[in-house]
JSON list of C-alpha atoms in Angstrom, two decimals:
[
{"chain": "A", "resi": 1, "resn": "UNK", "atom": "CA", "xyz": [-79.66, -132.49, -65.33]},
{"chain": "A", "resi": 2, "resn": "UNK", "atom": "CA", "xyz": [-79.17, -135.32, -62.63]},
{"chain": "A", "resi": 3, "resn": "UNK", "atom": "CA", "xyz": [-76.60, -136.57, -64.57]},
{"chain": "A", "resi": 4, "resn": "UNK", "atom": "CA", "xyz": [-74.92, -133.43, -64.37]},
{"chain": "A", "resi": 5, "resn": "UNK", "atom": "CA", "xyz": [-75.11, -133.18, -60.72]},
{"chain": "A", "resi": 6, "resn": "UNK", "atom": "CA", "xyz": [-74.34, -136.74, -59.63]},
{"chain": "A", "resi": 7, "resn": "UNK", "atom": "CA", "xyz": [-70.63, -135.84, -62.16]},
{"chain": "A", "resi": 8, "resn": "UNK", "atom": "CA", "xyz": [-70.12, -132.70, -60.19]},
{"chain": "A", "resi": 9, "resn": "UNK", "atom": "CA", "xyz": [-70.53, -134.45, -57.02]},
{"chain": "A", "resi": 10, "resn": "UNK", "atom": "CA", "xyz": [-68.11, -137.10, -58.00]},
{"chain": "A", "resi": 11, "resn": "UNK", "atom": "CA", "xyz": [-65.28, -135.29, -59.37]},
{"chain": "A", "resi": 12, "resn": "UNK", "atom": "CA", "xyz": [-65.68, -133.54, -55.80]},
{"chain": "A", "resi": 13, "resn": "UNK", "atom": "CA", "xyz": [-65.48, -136.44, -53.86]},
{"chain": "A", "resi": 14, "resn": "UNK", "atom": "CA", "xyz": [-62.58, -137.37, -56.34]},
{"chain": "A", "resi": 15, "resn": "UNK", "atom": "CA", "xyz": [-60.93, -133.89, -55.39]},
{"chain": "A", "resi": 16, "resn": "UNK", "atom": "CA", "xyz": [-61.10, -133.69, -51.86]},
{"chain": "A", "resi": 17, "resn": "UNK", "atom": "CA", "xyz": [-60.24, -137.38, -51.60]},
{"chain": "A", "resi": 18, "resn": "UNK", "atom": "CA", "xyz": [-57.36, -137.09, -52.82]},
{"chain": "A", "resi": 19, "resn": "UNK", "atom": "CA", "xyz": [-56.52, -133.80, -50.89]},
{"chain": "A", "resi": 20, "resn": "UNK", "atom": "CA", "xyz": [-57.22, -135.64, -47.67]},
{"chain": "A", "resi": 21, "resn": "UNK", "atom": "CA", "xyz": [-54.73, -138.51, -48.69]},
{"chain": "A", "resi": 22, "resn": "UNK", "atom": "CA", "xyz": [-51.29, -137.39, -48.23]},
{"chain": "A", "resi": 23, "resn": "UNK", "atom": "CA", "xyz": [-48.32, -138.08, -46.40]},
{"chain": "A", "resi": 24, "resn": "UNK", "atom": "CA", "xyz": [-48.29, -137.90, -42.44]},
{"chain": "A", "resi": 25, "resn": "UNK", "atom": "CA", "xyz": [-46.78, -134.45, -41.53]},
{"chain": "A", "resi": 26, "resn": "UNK", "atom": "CA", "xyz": [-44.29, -134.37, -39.97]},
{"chain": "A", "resi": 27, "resn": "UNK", "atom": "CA", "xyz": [-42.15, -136.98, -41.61]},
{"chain": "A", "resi": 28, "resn": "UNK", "atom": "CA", "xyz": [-40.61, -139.63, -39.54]},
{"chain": "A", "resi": 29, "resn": "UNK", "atom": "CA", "xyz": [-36.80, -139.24, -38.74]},
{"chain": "A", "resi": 30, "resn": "UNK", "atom": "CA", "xyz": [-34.45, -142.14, -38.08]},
{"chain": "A", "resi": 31, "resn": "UNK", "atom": "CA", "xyz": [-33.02, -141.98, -34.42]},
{"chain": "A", "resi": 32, "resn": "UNK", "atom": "CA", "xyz": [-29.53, -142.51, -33.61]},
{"chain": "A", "resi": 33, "resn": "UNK", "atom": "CA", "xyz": [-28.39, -143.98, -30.15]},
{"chain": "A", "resi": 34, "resn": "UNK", "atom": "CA", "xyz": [-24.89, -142.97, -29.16]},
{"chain": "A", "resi": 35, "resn": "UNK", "atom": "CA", "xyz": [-25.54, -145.47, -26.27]},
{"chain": "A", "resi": 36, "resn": "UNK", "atom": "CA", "xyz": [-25.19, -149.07, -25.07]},
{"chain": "A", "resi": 37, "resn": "UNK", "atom": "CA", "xyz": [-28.59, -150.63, -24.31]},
{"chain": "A", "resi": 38, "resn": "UNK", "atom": "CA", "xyz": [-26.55, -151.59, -20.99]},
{"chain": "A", "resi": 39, "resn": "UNK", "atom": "CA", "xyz": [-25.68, -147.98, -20.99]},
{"chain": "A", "resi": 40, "resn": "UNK", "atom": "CA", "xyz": [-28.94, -146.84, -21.04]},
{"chain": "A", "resi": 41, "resn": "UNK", "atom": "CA", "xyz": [-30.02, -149.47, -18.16]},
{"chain": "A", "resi": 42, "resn": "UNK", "atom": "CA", "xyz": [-27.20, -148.57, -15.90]},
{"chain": "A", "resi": 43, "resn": "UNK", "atom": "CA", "xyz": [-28.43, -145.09, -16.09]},
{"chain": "A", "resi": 44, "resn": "UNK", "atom": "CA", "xyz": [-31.62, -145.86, -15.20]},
{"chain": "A", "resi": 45, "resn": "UNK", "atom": "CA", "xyz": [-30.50, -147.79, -12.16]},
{"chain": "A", "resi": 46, "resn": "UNK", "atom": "CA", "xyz": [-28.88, -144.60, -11.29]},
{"chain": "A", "resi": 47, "resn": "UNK", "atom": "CA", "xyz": [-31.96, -142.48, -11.07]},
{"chain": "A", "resi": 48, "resn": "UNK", "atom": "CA", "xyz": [-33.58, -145.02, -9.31]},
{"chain": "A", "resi": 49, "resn": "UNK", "atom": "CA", "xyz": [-31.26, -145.46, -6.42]},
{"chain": "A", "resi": 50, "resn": "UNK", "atom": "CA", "xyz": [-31.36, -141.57, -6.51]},
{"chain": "A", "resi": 51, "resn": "UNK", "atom": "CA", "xyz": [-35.09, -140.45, -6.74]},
{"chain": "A", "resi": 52, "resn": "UNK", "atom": "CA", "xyz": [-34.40, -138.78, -9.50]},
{"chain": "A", "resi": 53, "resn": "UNK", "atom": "CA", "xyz": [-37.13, -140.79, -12.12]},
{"chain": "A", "resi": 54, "resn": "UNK", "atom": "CA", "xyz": [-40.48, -139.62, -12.09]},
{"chain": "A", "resi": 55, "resn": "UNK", "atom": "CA", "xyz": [-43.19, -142.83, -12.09]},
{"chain": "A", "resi": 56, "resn": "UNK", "atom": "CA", "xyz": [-47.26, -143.41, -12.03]},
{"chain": "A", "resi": 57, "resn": "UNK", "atom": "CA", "xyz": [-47.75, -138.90, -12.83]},
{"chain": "A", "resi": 58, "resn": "UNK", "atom": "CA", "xyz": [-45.84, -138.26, -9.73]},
{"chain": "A", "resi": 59, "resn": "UNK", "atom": "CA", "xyz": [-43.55, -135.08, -8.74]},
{"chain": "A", "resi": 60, "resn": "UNK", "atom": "CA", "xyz": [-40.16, -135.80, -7.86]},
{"chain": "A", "resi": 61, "resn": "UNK", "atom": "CA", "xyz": [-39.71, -135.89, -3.89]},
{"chain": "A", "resi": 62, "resn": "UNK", "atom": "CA", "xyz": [-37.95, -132.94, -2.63]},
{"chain": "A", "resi": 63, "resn": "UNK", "atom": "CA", "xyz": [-34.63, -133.79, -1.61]},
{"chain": "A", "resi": 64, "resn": "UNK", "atom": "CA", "xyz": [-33.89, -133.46, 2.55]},
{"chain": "A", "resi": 65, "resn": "UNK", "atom": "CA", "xyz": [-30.97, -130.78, 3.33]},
{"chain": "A", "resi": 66, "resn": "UNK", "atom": "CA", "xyz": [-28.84, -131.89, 5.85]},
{"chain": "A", "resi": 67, "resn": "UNK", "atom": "CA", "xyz": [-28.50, -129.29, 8.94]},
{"chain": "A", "resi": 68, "resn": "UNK", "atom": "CA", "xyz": [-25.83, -127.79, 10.06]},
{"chain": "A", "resi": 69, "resn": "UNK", "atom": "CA", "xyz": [-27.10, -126.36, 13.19]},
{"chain": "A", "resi": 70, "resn": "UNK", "atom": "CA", "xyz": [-28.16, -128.45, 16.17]},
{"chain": "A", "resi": 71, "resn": "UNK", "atom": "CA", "xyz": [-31.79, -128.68, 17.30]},
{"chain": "A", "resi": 72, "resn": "UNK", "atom": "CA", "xyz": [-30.75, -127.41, 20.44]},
{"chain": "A", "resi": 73, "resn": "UNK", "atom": "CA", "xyz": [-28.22, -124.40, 18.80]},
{"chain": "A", "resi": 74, "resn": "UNK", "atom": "CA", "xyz": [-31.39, -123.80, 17.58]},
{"chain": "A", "resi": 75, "resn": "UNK", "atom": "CA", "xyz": [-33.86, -123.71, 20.71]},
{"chain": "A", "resi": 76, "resn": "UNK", "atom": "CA", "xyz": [-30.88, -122.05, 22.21]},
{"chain": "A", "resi": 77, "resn": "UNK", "atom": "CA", "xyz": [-30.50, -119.07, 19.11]},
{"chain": "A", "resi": 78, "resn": "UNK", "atom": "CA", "xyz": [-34.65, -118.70, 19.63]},
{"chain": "A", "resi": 79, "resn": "UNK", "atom": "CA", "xyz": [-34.08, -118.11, 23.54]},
{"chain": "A", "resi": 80, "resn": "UNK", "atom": "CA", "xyz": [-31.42, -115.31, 22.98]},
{"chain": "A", "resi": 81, "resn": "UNK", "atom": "CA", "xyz": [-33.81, -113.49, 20.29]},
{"chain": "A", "resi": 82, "resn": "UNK", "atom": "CA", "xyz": [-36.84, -113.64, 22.30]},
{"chain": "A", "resi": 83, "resn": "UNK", "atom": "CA", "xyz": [-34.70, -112.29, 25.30]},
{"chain": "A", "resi": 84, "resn": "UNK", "atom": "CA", "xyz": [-33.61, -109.47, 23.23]},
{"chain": "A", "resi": 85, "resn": "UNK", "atom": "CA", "xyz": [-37.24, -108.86, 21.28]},
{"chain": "A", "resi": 86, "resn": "UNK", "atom": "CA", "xyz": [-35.24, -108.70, 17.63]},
{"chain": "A", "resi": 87, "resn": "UNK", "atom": "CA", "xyz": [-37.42, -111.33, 16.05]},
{"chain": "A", "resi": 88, "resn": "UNK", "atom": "CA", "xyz": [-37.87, -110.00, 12.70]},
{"chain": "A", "resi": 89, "resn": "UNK", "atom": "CA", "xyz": [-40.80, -111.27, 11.08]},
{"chain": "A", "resi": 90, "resn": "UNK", "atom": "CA", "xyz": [-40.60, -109.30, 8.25]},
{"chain": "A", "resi": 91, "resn": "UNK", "atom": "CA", "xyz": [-44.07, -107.28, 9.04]}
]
């Protein structure tokens, strides 16, 4: 009888053993560089000097618009409006 048993648990260790040892999924794919290696490092010069690469989990800065207006256009445009009480503030 303990024979029996001690079989039966073998041949399942045998069995799931085996199951467990198969290939890693998914299979690995040879990559193909269409680049330079100086290619590649002259692009990342590139987003360096503009902002554009991402280090240490950090956003990308949001890039500065350059006005077109004046600051004092501007204090000057605010004047008019609240002279003329059509500030809309969207209420």
């Amino acid at each position: 009888m303990n024979i029996k048993k001690i079989a039966t648990g073998l041949l399942f260790l045998s069995v799931i053993g085996s199951a467990v040892a198969e290939e890693a999924y998914p299979p690995e794919t040879q990559i193909v560089s269409h680049k330079t290696r100086a290619q590649v490092i002259e692009e990342l010069k590139q987003a360096r000097a503009n902002g554009e690469l991402i280090t240490n989990d950090l956003y990308p800065v949001e890039v500065q618009h350059k006005s077109t207006v004046t600051r004092q256009a501007v204090k000057d445009e605010l004047k008019q409006v609240d002279r003329s009480q059509s500030l809309d503030t969207g209420a």
